């Protein structure tokens, strides 16, 4: 389905095969950017990015990325709905774990394949704007 609001943060993992996004819709999504890729050279744009810079993460029908036709295709690997307010930033820790922060004052550390955070930080008294 994709995000249902503006995206505040996008980060590639070190391997370059997963894209992590955080949105005003309170979610974080891990996108598999190799989904639907042709092994004989890829689909879509040129260069080593394989057309990834043209992808649409909104989930709109007919768009060139998620749920669309043409160009490189992406698929949602996992979607996390943990925050009670907009997800302001996301960042990878390893190729399969990442952190999110929000205006709800929470920081969550998540691991692919897990449905709940592996670590939660809740001591902040005001919104957390960035993860580095």
XYZ file of C-alpha atoms in Angstrom:
132
model
C 0.000 0.000 0.000
C 2.844 2.450 0.669
C 2.745 5.551 2.820
C -0.461 7.513 3.294
C 1.252 10.850 3.847
C 4.433 12.809 3.175
C 7.736 11.008 3.668
C 10.162 12.728 6.065
C 13.160 10.404 5.770
C 14.684 7.945 3.268
C 17.817 5.889 3.877
C 19.521 3.138 1.832
C 21.070 0.196 3.663
C 24.809 -0.380 3.035
C 24.173 -3.151 0.489
C 21.904 -0.820 -1.496
C 19.139 -3.390 -1.831
C 16.759 -2.008 0.817
C 15.305 1.455 1.232
C 13.906 2.575 4.586
C 11.293 5.338 4.746
C 9.602 7.201 7.597
C 6.403 9.187 7.180
C 3.917 11.571 8.719
C 1.516 8.593 8.608
C 3.394 7.258 11.710
C 4.909 4.309 9.869
C 8.317 3.108 8.733
C 8.560 0.900 5.649
C 11.403 -1.284 4.417
C 11.276 -1.479 0.611
C 12.889 -4.306 -1.363
C 14.173 -2.345 -4.355
C 15.236 -5.484 -6.224
C 11.688 -6.877 -6.353
C 10.685 -7.573 -9.940
C 14.161 -6.818 -11.255
C 15.214 -8.692 -14.362
C 18.404 -10.689 -13.655
C 19.603 -10.034 -17.212
C 20.405 -6.395 -16.552
C 17.515 -4.941 -14.590
C 14.522 -2.915 -15.640
C 14.076 0.791 -15.918
C 16.744 3.509 -15.803
C 20.443 3.138 -16.392
C 23.504 3.260 -14.202
C 24.218 1.219 -11.117
C 21.072 2.451 -9.364
C 18.880 0.406 -11.754
C 16.255 3.151 -12.026
C 15.741 3.348 -8.261
C 15.854 7.138 -8.347
C 12.590 7.136 -10.306
C 10.526 5.011 -7.956
C 7.258 6.176 -6.447
C 6.780 5.165 -2.800
C 3.240 6.460 -2.493
C 1.574 3.266 -3.677
C -0.507 5.193 -6.237
C -2.063 3.072 -8.953
C -0.308 3.541 -12.272
C 2.817 5.037 -10.691
C 6.238 3.869 -11.837
C 7.126 2.196 -8.539
C 5.027 0.384 -5.984
C 1.816 -0.978 -7.452
C 2.606 0.509 -10.844
C 3.656 -0.558 -14.303
C 6.965 0.184 -15.983
C 10.326 1.203 -14.557
C 12.014 -0.609 -11.707
C 9.606 -2.210 -9.302
C 9.686 -2.207 -5.495
C 7.822 -4.176 -2.911
C 7.176 -3.595 0.761
C 9.368 -6.038 2.645
C 7.994 -5.002 6.051
C 5.895 -2.149 7.418
C 6.125 -0.968 11.030
C 3.295 0.935 12.739
C 4.901 1.653 16.105
C 4.728 5.405 16.669
C 1.743 7.369 17.969
C 2.804 10.446 15.971
C 4.718 11.185 12.735
C 7.932 9.245 12.148
C 10.489 12.032 11.692
C 13.669 10.088 10.946
C 14.933 6.581 10.246
C 18.452 5.207 9.969
C 20.065 1.819 9.430
C 22.260 0.324 12.167
C 23.153 -2.812 10.166
C 21.813 -4.255 6.907
C 18.886 -5.787 8.817
C 18.288 -3.451 11.786
C 17.392 0.220 12.053
C 16.101 2.922 14.401
C 13.122 5.274 14.111
C 12.220 8.445 16.013
C 9.089 10.526 16.270
C 7.290 13.531 17.658
C 5.818 11.041 20.176
C 9.227 11.219 22.007
C 9.964 7.529 21.352
C 12.915 5.820 19.661
C 12.489 2.256 18.429
C 15.224 -0.103 17.275
C 13.805 -2.691 14.895
C 15.082 -5.817 13.172
C 13.776 -7.203 9.900
C 11.542 -10.197 10.489
C 10.578 -9.050 13.988
C 7.140 -7.482 14.501
C 8.029 -5.668 17.735
C 11.026 -3.411 18.424
C 14.103 -5.105 19.836
C 14.804 -1.980 21.928
C 12.703 1.016 23.020
C 13.963 4.349 24.352
C 11.340 6.424 26.150
C 13.201 8.919 28.381
C 12.894 11.973 26.109
C 10.529 14.700 27.249
C 10.053 16.268 23.803
C 9.998 15.094 20.192
C 13.049 13.336 18.777
C 13.936 14.877 15.431
C 16.887 12.849 14.166
C 18.701 9.514 14.358
C 22.401 9.412 13.465
